[in-house]
mmCIF file with all atom_site columns, C-alpha atoms in Angstrom:
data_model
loop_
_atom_site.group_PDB
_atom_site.id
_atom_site.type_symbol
_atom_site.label_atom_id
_atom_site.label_alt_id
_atom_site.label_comp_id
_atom_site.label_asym_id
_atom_site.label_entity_id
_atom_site.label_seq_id
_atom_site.pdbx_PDB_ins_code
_atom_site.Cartn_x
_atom_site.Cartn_y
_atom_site.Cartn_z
_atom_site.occupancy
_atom_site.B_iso_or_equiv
_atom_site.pdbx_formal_charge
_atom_site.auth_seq_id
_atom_site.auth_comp_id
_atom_site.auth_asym_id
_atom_site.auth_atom_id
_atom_site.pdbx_PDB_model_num
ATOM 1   C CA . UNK A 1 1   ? 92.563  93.685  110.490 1.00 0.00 ? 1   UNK A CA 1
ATOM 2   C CA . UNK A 1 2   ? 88.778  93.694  111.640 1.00 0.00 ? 2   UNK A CA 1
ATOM 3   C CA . UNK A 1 3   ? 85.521  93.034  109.663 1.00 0.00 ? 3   UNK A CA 1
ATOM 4   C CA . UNK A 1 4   ? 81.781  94.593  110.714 1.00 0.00 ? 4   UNK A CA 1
ATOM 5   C CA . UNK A 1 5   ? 79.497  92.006  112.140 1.00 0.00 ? 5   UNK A CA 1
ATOM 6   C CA . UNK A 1 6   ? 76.180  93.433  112.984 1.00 0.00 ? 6   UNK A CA 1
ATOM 7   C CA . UNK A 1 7   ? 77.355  96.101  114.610 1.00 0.00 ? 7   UNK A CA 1
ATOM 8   C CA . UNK A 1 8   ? 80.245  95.133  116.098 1.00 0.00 ? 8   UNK A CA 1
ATOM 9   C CA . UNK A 1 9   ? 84.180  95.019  115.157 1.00 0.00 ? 9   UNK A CA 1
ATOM 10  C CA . UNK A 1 10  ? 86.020  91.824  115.065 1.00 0.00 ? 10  UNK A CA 1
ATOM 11  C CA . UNK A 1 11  ? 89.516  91.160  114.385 1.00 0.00 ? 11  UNK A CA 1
ATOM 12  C CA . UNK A 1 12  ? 90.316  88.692  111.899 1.00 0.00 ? 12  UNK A CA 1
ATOM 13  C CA . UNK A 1 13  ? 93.855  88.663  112.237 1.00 0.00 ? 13  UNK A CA 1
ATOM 14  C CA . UNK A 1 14  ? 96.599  91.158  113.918 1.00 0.00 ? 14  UNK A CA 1
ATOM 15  C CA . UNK A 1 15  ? 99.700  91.467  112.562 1.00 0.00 ? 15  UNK A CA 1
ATOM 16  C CA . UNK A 1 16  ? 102.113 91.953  115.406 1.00 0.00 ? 16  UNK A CA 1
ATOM 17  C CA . UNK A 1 17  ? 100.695 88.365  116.171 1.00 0.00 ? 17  UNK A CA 1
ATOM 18  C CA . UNK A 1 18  ? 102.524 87.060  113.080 1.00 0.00 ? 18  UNK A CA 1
ATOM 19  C CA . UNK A 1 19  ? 106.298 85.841  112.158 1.00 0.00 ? 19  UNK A CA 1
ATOM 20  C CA . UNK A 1 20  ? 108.139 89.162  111.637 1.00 0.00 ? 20  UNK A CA 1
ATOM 21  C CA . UNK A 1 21  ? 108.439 87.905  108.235 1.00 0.00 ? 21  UNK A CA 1
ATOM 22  C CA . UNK A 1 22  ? 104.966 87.580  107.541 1.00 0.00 ? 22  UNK A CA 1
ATOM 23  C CA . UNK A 1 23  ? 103.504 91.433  109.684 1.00 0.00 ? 23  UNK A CA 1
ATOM 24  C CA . UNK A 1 24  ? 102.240 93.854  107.563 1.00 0.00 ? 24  UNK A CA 1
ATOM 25  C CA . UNK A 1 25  ? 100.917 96.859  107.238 1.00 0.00 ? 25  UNK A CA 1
ATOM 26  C CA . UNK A 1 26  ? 97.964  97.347  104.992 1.00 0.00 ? 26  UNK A CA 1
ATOM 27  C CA . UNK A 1 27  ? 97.468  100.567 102.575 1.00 0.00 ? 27  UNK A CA 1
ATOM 28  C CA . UNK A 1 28  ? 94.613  99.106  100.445 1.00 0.00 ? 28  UNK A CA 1
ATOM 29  C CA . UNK A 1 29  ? 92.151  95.910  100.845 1.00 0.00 ? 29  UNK A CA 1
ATOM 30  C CA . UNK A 1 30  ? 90.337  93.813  98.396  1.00 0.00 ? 30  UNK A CA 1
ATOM 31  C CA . UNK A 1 31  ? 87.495  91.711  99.936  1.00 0.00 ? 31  UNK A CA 1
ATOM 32  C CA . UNK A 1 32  ? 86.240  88.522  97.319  1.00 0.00 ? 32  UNK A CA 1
ATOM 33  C CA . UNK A 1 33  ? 82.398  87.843  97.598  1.00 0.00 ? 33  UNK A CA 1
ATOM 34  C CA . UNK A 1 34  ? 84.141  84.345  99.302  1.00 0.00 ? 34  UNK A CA 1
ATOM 35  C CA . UNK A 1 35  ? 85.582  86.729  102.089 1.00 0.00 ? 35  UNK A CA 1
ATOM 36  C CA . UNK A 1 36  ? 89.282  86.231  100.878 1.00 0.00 ? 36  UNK A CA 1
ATOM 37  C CA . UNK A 1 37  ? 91.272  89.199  101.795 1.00 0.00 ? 37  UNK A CA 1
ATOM 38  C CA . UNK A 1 38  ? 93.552  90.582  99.437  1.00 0.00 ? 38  UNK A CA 1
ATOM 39  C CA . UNK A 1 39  ? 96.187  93.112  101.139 1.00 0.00 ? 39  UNK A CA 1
ATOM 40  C CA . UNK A 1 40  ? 98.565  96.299  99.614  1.00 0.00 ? 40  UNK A CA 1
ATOM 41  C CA . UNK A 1 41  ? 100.990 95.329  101.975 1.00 0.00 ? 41  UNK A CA 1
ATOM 42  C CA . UNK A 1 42  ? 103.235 98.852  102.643 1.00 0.00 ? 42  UNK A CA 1
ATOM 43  C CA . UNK A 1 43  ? 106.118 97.382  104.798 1.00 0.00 ? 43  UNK A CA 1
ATOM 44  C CA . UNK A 1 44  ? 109.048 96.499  102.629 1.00 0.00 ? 44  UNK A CA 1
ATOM 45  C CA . UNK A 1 45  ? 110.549 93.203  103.292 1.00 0.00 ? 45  UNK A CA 1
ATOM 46  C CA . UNK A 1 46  ? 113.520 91.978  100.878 1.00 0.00 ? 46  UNK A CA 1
ATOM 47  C CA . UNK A 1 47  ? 113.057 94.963  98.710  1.00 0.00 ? 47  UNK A CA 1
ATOM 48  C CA . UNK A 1 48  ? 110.098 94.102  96.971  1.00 0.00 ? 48  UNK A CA 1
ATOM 49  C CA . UNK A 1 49  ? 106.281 95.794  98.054  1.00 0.00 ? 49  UNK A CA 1
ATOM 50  C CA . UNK A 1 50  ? 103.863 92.737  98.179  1.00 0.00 ? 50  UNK A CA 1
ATOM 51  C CA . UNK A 1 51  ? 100.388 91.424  97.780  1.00 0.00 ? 51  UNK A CA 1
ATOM 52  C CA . UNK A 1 52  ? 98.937  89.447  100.326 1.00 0.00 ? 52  UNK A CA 1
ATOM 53  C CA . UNK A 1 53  ? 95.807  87.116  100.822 1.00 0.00 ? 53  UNK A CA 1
ATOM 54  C CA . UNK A 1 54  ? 94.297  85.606  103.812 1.00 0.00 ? 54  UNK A CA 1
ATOM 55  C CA . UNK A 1 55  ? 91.733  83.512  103.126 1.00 0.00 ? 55  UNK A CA 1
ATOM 56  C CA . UNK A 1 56  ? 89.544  82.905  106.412 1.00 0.00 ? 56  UNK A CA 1
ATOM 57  C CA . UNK A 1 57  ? 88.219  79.615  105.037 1.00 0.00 ? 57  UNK A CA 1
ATOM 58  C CA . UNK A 1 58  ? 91.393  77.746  104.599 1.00 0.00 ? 58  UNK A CA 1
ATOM 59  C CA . UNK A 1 59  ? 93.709  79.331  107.181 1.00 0.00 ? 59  UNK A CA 1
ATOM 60  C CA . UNK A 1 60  ? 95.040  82.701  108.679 1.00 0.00 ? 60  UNK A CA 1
ATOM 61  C CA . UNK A 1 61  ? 98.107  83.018  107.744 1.00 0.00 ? 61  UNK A CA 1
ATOM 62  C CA . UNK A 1 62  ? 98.854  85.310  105.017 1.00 0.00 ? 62  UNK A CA 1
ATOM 63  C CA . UNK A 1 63  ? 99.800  84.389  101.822 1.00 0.00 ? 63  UNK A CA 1
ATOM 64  C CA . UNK A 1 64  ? 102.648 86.116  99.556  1.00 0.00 ? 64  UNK A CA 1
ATOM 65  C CA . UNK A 1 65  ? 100.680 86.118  96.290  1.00 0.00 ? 65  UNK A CA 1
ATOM 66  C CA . UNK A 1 66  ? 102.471 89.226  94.241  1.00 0.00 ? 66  UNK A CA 1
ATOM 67  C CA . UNK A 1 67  ? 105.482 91.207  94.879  1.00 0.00 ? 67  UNK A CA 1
ATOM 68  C CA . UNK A 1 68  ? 106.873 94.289  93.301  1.00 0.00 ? 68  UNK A CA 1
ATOM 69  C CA . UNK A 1 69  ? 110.528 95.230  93.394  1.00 0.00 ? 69  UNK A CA 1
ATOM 70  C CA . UNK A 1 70  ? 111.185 98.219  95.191  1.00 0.00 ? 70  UNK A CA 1
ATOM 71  C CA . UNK A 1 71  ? 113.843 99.817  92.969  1.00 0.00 ? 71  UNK A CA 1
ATOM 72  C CA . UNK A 1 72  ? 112.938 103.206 91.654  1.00 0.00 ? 72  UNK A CA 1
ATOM 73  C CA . UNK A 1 73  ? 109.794 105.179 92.943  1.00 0.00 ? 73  UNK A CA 1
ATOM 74  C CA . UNK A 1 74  ? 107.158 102.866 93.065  1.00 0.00 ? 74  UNK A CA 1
ATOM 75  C CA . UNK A 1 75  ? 103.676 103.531 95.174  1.00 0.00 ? 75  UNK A CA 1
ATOM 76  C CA . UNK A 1 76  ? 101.045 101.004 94.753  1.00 0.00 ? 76  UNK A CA 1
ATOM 77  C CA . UNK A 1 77  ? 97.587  102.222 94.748  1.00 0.00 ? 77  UNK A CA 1
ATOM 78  C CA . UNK A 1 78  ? 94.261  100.435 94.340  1.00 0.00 ? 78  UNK A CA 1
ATOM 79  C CA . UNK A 1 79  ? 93.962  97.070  94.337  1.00 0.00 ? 79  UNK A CA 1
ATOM 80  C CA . UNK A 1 80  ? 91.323  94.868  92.111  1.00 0.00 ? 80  UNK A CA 1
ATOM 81  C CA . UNK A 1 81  ? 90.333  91.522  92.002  1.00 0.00 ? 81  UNK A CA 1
ATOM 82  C CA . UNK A 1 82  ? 88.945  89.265  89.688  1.00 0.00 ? 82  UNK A CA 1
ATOM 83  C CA . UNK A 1 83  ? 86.735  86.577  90.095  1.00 0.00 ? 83  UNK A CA 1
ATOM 84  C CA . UNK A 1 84  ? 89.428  84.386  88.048  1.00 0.00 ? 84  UNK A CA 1
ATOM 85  C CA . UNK A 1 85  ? 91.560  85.755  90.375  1.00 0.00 ? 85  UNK A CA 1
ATOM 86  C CA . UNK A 1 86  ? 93.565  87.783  88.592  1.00 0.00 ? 86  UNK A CA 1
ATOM 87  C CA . UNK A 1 87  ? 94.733  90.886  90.464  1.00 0.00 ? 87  UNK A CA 1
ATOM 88  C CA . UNK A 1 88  ? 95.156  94.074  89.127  1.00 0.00 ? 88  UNK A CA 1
ATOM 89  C CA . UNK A 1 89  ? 97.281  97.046  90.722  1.00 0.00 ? 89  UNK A CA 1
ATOM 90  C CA . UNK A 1 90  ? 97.760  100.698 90.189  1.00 0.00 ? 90  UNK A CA 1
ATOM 91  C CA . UNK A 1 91  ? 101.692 102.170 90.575  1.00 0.00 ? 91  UNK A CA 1
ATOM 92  C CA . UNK A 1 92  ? 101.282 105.689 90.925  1.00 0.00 ? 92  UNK A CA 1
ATOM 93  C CA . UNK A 1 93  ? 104.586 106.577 90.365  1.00 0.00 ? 93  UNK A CA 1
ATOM 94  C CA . UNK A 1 94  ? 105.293 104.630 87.623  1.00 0.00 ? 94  UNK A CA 1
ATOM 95  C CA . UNK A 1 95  ? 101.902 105.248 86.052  1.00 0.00 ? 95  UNK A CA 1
ATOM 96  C CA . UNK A 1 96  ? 101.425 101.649 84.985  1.00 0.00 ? 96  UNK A CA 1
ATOM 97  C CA . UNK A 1 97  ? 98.634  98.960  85.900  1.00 0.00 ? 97  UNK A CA 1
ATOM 98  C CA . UNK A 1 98  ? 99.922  95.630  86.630  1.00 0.00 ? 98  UNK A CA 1
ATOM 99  C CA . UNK A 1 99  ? 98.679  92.263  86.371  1.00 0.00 ? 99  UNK A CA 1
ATOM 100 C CA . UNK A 1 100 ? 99.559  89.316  88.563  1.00 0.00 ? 100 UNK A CA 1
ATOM 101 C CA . UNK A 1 101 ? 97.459  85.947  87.400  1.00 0.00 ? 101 UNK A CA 1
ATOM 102 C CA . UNK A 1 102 ? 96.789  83.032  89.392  1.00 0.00 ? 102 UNK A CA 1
ATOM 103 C CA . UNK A 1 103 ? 99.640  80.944  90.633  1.00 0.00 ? 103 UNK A CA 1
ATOM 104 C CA . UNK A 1 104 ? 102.433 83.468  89.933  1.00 0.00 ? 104 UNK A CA 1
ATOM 105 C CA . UNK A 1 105 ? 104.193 85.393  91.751  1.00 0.00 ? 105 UNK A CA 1
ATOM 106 C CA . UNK A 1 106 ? 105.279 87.660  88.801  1.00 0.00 ? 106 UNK A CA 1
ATOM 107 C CA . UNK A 1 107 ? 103.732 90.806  87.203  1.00 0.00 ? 107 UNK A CA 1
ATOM 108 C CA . UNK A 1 108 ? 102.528 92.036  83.886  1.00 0.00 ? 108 UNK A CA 1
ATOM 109 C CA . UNK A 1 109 ? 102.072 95.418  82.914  1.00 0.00 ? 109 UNK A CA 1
ATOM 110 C CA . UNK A 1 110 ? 98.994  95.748  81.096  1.00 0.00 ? 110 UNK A CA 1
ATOM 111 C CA . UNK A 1 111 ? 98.989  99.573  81.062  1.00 0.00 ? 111 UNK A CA 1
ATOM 112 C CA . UNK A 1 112 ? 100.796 102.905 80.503  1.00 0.00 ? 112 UNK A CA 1
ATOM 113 C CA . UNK A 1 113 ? 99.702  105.631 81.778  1.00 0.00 ? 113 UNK A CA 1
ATOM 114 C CA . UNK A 1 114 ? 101.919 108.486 80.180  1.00 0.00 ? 114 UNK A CA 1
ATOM 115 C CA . UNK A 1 115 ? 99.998  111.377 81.403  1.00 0.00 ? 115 UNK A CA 1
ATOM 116 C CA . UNK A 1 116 ? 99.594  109.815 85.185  1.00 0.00 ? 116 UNK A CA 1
ATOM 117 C CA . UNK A 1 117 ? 96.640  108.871 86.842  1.00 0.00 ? 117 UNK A CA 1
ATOM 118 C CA . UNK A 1 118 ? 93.082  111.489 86.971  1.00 0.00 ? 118 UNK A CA 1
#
C-alpha cells in the first residue's frame, strides 16, 4: 500500500511483511481526512471477506473492523466512510448495502437493491 507525497510513492505498509493472518489484498480503499485507511480486503481468511483499517497515527498494523461471511455469492464493492465512522459497503451480488457502526464487528443491511446496482 503506497500514498503520493509530492511526487513521489511511498509505501505505508506491505502486506507480505505482515502475520499471514493479518496479509491482504486490497480491492477498494477508503482514505479519512485523518489519513486512516479503510481496506476491501479480497483474500478470504476463516470464511468471512473483511474490512480493514490501518490507522498511521496509532500503529501499522491492520485492524479487523467488519467481516462478511462468505457463504453464498457475495462481492463487496465500494466502500464509504463516515465521519462517525460508520462504514458503509456495497455487495454486488447480493444487491444489498451494509452497515457496520463503530465498535462492532457485525453488519446491518440498510438496503435492498431488488433490481441490482446501475
Amino acid at each position: 500500500l503506497q500514498k503520493l507525497v509530492g511526487s513521489t510513492l511511498e509505501t505505508v505498509i506491505a502486506s507480505e511483511s505482515l502475520p499471514p493472518d493479518m496479509q491482504f489484498s486490497a480491492y477498494r480503499v477508503f482514505v479519512t481526512k485523518e489519513e486512516a485507511i479503510y481496506l476491501l480486503d479480497t483474500l478470504i481468511l476463516n470464511e468471512h471477506r473483511r474490512i480493514l483499517c490501518i490507522n498511521p497515527a496509532e500503529s501499522l498494523e491492520p485492524v479487523v473492523v467488519g467481516q462478511i461471511p462468505t457463504e453464498g455469492r457475495s462481492f463487496l464493492t465500494d466502500l464509504f466512510v463516515t465521519d462517525g465512522g460508520t462504514i458503509y459497503v456495497a455487495d454486488w451480488d447480493q444487491r444489498k448495502v451494509l452497515a457496520f457502526h463503530p465498535s462492532s464487528e457485525t453488519f446491518t443491511e440498510v438496503l435492498q437493491c431488488p433490481d441490482g446496482f446501475q
